[in-house]
mmCIF file of C-alpha atoms and ligand atoms in Angstrom:
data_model
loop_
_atom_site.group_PDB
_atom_site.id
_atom_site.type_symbol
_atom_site.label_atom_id
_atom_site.label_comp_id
_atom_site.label_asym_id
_atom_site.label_seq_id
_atom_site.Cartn_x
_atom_site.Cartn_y
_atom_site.Cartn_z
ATOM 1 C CA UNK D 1 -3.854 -19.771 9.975
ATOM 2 C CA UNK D 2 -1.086 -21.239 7.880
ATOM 3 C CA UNK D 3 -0.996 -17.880 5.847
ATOM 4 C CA UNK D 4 -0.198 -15.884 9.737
ATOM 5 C CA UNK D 5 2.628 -18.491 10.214
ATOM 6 C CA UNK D 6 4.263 -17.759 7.035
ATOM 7 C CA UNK D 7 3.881 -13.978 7.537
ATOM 8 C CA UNK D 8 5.579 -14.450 11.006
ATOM 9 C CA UNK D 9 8.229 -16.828 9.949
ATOM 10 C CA UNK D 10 8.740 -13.973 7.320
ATOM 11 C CA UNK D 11 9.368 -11.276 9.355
ATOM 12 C CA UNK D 12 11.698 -13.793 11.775
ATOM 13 C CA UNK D 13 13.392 -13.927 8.577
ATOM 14 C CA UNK D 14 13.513 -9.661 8.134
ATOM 15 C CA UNK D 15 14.561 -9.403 11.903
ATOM 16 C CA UNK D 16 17.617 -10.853 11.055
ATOM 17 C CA UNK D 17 18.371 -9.706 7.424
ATOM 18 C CA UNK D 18 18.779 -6.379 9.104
ATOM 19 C CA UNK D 19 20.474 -3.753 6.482
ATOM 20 C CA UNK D 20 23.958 -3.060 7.079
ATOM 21 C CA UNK D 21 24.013 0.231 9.608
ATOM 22 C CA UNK D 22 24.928 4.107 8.401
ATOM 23 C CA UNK D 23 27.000 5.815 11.449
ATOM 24 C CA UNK D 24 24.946 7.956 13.361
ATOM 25 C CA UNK D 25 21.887 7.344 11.190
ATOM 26 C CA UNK D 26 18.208 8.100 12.432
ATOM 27 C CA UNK D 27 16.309 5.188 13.597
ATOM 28 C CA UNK D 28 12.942 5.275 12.169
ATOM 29 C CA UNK D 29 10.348 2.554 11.841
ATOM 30 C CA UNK D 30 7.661 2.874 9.229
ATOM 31 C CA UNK D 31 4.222 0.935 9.933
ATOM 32 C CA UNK D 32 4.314 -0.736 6.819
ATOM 33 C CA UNK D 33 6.194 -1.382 3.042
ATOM 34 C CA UNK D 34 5.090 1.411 1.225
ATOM 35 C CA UNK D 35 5.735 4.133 4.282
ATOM 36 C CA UNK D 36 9.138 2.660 4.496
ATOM 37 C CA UNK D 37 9.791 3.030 0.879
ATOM 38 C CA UNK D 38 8.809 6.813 0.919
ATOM 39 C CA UNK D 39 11.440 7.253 4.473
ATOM 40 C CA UNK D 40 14.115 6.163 2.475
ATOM 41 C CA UNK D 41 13.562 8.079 -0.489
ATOM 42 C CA UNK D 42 13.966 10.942 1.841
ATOM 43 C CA UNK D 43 15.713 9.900 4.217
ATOM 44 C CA UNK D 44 18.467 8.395 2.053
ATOM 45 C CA UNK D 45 21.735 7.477 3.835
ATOM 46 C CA UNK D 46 21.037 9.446 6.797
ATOM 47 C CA UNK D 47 17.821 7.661 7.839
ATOM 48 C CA UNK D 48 17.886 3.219 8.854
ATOM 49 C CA UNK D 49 14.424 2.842 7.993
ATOM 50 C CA UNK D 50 13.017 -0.664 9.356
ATOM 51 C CA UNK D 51 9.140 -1.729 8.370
ATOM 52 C CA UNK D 52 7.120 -3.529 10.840
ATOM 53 C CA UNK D 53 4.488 -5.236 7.975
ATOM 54 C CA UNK D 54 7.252 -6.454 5.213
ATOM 55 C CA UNK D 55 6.467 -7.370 1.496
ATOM 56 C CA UNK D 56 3.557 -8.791 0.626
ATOM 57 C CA UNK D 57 1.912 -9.029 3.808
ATOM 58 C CA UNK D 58 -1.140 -7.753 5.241
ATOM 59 C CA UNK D 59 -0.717 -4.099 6.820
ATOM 60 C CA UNK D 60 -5.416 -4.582 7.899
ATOM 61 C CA UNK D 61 -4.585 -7.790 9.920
ATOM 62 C CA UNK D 62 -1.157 -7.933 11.048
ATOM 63 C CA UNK D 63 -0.402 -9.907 14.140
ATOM 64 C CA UNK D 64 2.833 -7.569 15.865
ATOM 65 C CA UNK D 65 6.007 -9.820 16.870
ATOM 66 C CA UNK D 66 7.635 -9.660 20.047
ATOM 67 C CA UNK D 67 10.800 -7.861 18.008
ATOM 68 C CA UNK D 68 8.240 -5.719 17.003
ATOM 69 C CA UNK D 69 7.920 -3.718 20.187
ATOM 70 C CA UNK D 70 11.640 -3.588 20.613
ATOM 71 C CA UNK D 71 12.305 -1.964 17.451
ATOM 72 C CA UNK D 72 9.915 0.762 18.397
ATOM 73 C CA UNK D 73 11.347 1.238 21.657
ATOM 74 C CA UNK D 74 14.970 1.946 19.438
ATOM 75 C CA UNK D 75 13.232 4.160 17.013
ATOM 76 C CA UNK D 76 13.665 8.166 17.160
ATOM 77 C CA UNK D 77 10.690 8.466 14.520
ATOM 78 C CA UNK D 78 7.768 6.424 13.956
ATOM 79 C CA UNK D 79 5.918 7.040 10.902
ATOM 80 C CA UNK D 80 1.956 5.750 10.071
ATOM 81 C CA UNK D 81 -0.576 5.774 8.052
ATOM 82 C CA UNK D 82 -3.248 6.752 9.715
ATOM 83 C CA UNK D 83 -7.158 6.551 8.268
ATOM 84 C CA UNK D 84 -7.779 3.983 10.691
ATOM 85 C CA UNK D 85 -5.358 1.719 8.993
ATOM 86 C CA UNK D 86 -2.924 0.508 11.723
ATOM 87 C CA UNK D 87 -5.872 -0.428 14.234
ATOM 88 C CA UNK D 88 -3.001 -3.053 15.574
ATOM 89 C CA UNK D 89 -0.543 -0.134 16.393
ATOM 90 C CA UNK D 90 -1.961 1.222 19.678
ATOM 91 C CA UNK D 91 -1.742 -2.117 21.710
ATOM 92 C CA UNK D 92 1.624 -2.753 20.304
ATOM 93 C CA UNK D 93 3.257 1.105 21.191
ATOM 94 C CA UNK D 94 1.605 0.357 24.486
ATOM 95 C CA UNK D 95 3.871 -2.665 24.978
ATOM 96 C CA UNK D 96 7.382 -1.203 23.672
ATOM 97 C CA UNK D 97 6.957 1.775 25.912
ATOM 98 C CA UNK D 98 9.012 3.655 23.471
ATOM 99 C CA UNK D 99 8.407 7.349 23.508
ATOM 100 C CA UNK D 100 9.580 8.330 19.480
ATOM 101 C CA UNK D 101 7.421 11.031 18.027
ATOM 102 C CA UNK D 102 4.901 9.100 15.905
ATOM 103 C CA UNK D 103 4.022 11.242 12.351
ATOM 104 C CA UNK D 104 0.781 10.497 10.529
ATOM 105 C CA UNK D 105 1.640 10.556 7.173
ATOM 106 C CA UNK D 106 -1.605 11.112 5.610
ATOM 107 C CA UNK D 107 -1.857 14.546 7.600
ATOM 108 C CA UNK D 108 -3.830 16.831 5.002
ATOM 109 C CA UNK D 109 -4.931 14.083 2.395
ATOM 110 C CA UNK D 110 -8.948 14.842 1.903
ATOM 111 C CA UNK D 111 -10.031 11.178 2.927
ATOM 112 C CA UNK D 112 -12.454 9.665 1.347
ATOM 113 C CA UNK D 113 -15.360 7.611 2.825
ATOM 114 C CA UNK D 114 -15.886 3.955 2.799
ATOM 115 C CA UNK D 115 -18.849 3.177 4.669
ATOM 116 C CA UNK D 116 -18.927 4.929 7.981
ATOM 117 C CA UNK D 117 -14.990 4.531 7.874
ATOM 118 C CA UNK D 118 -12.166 6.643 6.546
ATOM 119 C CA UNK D 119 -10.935 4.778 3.162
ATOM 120 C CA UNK D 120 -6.909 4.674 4.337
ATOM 121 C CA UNK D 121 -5.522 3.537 0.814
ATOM 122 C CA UNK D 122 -4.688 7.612 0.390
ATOM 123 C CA UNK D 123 -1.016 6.311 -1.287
ATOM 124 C CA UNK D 124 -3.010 5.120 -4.368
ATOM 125 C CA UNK D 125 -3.209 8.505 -5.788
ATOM 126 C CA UNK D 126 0.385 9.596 -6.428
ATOM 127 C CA UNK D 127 -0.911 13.306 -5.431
ATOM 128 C CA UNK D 128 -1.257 11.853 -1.962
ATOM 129 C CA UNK D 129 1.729 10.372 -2.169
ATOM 130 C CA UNK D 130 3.415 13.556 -2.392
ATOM 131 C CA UNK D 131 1.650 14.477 0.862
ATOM 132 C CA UNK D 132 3.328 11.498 2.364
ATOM 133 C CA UNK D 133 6.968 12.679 1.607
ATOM 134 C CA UNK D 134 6.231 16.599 2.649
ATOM 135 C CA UNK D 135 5.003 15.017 6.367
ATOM 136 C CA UNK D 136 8.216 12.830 6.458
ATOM 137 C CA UNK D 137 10.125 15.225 4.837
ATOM 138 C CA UNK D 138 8.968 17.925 7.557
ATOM 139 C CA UNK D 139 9.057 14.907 10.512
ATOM 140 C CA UNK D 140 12.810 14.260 9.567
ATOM 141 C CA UNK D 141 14.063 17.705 9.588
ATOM 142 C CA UNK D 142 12.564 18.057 13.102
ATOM 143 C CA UNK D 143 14.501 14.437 14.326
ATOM 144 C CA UNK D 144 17.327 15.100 13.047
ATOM 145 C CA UNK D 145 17.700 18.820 12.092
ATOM 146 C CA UNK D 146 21.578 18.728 11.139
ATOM 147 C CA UNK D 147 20.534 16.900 8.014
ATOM 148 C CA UNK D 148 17.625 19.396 7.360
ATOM 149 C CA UNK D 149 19.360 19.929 3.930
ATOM 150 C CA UNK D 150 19.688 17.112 2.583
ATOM 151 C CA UNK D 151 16.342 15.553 3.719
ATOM 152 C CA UNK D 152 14.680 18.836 1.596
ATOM 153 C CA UNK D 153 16.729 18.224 -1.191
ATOM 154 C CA UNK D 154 16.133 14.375 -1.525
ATOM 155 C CA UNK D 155 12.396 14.917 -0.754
ATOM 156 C CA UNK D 156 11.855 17.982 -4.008
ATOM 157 C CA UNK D 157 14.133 15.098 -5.972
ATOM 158 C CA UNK D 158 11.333 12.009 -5.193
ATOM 159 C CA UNK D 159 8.674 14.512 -5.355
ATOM 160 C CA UNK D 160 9.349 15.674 -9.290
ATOM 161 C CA UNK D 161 9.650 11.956 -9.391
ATOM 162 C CA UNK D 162 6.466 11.293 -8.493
ATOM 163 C CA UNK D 163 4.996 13.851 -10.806
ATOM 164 C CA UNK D 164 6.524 12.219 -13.688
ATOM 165 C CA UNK D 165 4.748 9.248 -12.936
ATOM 166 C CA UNK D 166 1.324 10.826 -12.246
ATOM 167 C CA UNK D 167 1.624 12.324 -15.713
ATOM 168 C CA UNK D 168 2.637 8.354 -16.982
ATOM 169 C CA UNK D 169 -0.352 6.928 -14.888
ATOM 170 C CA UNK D 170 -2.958 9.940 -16.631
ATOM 171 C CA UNK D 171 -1.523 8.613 -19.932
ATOM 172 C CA UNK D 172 -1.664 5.385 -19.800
ATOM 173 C CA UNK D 173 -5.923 5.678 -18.438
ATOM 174 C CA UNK D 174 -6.215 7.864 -21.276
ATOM 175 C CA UNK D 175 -5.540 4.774 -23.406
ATOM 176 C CA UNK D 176 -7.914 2.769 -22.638
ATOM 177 C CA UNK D 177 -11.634 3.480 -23.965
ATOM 178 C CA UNK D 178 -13.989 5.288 -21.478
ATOM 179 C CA UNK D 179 -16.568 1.959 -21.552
ATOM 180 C CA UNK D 180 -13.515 -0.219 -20.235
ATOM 181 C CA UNK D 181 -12.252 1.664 -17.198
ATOM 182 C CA UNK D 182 -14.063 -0.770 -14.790
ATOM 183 C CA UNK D 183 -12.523 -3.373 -12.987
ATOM 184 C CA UNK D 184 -13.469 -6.194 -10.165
ATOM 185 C CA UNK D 185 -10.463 -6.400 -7.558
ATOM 186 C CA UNK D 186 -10.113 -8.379 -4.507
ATOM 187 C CA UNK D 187 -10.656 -5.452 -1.167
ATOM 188 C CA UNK D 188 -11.589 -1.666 -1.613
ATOM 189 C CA UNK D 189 -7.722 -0.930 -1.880
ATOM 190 C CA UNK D 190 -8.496 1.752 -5.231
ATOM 191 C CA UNK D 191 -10.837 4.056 -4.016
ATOM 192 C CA UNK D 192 -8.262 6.681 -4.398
ATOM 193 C CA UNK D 193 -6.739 5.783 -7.645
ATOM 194 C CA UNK D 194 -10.418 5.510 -8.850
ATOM 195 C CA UNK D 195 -11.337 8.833 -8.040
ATOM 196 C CA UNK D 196 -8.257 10.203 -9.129
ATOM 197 C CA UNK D 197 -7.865 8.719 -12.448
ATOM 198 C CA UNK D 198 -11.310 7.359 -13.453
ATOM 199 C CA UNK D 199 -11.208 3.826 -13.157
ATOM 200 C CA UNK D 200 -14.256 1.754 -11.736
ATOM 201 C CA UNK D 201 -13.407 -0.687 -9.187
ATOM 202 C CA UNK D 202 -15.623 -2.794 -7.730
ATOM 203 C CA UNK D 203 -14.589 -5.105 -4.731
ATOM 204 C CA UNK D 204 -16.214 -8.041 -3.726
ATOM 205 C CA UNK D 205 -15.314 -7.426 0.340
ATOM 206 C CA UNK D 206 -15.467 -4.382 2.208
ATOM 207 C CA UNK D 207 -12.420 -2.047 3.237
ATOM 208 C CA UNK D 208 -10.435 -4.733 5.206
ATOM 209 C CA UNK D 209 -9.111 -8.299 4.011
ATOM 210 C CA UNK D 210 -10.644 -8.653 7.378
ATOM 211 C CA UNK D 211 -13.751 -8.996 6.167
ATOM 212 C CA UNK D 212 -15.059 -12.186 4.153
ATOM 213 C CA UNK D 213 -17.907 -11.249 1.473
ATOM 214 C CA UNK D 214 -21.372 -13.362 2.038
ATOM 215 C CA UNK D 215 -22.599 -15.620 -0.739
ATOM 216 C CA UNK D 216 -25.219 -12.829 -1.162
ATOM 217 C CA UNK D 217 -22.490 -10.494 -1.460
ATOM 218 C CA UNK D 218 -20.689 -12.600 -3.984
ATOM 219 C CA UNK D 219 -23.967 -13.171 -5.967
ATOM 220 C CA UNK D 220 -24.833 -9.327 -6.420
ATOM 221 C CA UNK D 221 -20.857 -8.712 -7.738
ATOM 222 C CA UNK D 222 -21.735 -11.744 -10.207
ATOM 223 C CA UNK D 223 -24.298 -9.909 -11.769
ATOM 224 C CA UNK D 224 -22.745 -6.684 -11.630
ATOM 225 C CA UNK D 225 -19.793 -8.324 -13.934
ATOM 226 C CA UNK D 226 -22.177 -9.794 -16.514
ATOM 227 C CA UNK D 227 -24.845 -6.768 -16.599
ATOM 228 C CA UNK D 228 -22.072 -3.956 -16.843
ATOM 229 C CA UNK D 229 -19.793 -6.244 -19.091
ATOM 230 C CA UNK D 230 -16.943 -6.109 -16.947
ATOM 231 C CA UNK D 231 -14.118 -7.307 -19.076
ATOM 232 C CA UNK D 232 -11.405 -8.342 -16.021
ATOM 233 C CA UNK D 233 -10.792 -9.088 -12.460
ATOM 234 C CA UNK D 234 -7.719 -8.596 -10.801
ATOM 235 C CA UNK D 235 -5.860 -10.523 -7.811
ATOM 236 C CA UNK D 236 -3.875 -8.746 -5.173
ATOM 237 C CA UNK D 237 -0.333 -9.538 -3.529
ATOM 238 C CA UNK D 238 -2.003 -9.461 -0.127
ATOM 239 C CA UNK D 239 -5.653 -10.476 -0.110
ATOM 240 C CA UNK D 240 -7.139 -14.129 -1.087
ATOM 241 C CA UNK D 241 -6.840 -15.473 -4.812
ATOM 242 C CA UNK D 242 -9.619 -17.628 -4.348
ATOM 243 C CA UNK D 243 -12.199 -15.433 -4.441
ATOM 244 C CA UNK D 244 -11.138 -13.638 -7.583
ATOM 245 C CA UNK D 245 -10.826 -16.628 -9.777
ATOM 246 C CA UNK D 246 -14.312 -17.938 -8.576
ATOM 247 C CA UNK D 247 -15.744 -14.820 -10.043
ATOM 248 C CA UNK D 248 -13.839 -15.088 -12.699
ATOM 249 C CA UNK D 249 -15.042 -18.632 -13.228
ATOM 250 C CA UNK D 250 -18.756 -17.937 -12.858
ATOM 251 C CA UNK D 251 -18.966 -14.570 -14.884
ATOM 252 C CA UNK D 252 -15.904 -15.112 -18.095
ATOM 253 C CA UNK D 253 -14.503 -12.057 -17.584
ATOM 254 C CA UNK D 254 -10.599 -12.760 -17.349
ATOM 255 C CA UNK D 255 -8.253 -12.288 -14.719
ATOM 256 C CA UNK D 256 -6.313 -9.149 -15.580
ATOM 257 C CA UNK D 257 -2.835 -10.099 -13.413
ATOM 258 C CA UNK D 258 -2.083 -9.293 -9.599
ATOM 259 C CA UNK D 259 -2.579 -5.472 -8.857
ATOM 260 C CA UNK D 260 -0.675 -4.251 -5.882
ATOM 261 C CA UNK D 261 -2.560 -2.313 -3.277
ATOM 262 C CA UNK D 262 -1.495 -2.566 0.292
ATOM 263 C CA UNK D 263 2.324 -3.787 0.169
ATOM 264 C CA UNK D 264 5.670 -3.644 -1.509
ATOM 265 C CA UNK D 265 7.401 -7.208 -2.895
ATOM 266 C CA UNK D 266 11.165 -7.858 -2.045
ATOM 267 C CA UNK D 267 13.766 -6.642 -4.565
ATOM 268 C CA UNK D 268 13.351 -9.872 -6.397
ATOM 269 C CA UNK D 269 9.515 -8.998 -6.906
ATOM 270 C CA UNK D 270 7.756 -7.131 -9.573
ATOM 271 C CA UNK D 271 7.240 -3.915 -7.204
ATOM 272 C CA UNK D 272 10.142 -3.200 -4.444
ATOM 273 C CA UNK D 273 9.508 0.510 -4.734
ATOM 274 C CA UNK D 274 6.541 2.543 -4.725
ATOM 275 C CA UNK D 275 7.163 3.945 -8.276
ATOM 276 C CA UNK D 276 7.592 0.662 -9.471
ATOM 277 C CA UNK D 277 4.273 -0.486 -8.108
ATOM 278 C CA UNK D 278 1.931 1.846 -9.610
ATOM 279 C CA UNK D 279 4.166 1.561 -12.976
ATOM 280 C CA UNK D 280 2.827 -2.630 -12.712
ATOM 281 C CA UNK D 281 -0.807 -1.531 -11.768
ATOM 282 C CA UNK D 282 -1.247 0.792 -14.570
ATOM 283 C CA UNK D 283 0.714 -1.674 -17.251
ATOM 284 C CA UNK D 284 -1.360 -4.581 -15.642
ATOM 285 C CA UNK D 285 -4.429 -2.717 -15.982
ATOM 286 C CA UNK D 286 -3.884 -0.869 -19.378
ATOM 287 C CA UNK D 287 -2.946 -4.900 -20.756
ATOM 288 C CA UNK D 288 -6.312 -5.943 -19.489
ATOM 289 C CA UNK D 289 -8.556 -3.064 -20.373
ATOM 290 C CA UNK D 290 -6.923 -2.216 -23.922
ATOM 291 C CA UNK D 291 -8.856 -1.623 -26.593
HETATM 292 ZN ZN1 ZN U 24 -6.138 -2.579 2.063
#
């Protein structure tokens, strides 16, 4: 309860920090930190990109605000997810009655499976990513079609960007020995990166911070850790630390540093931009797991 005050009293805070306004710029609201991050990559000056779920907080149980529905109702764009992720969102456009063409930015990522649910953490493979910023590239150009230029040319700029740092993230696994790419984090947030780049993770809850492991789920992870020699754990900015360094506690293995899964910091954070996120995860992960 006190953690949903804070994350309201946060985004009180955001309503009114409002970025200073570009003339004539498109309105768009992103769902949530990283979204937002990828709109104004491409959208650069031309775009006022406002997120509804801010840094650090949780996209999985977000609790709208009443300013919430009103900056949807001003948006010409609204850009999701998708995958199941933004199960808040319908209830919430309902209310603003706005009537902004909504993109699903995950359109043509290969989901993977968690359960009987779609895994939405797509953006943790930085090939997905790239299939985030063709969508908003192509949902842009139709808003706003004036800037179609410059909305291509700033979206083939982030892309190359972002396949510089898939080469950096392939390098830096390579690093670490085969027998050490496993890892214990807090929520299923790495399905993606796992599969792309061959690291093990293991969560102790399900898909969703929503839900809370049982003891009997907590004991099975505990002996996972000591029979596969797991050598760390990691936190997360948005899930709960306690969890971690109880496991961490019972089994020895160390905690590795906070891994960022599901949201952006502020610019005085570790991880204000996308790029700079998964260049922390895969420093805070080589640190952990090196040889
Ligand atoms: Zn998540």
């Amino acid at each position: 309860m006190r953690r949903l005050q804070f994350r309201i009293f946060c985004l009180a805070m955001l309503a009114f920090a409002s970025p200073v306004q570009a003339a004539g710029a498109l309105e768009v609201v992103a769902s949530f930190s990283i979204i937002g991050d990828f709109v104004k990559n491409v959208g650069g000056d031309r775009v006022n990109v406002t997120t509804l779920v801010g840094p650090n907080g949780d996209v999985h149980v977000y609790a709208p605000a009443p300013a919430d529905a009103k900056k949807i109702a001003d948006a010409k764009l609204l850009v999701i997810n998708g995958l199941g992720l933004e199960g808040w969102l319908p209830r919430l456009l309902q209310s603003s009655g706005g009537k902004a063409p909504i993109t699903v930015a995950t359109n043509g990522v290969a989901p993977l499976r968690l359960g009987s649910d779609a895994d939405p953490h797509a953006w943790q493979s930085v090939a997905n990513a790239k299939i985030y910023v063709a969508n908003i590239s192509d949902a842009l150009v139709a808003a706003d079609p004036r800037d179609a230029a410059a909305f291509r040319a700033n979206a083939a700029r982030y892309a190359a960007e972002l396949d510089a740092l898939e080469a950096e993230v392939r390098a830096a696994v390579a690093q670490i020995r085969p027998e050490h790419r496993k890892v214990i984090s807090t929520h299923d947030a790495f399905g993606y990166f796992a599969s792309s780049y061959g690291i093990d993770f293991i969560a102790p809850s399900g898909v969703s911070t929503e839900a809370e492991p049982s003891a009997r789920d907590v004991a099975k992870i505990i002996s996972q850790i000591k029979s596969a020699k797991i050598p760390a754990v990691f936190l997360e900015n948005s899930g709960d630390p306690r969890l971690v360094s109880r496991i961490a506690a019972e089994t020895g293995a160390k905690v590795g540093g906070t891994l960022f899964s599901d949201a952006l910091t502020d610019e005085k954070g570790p991880c204000p931009t996308y790029i700079e996120m998964v260049r922390h995860n895969i420093r805070t992960l080589t640190s952990a797991l090196g040889n």
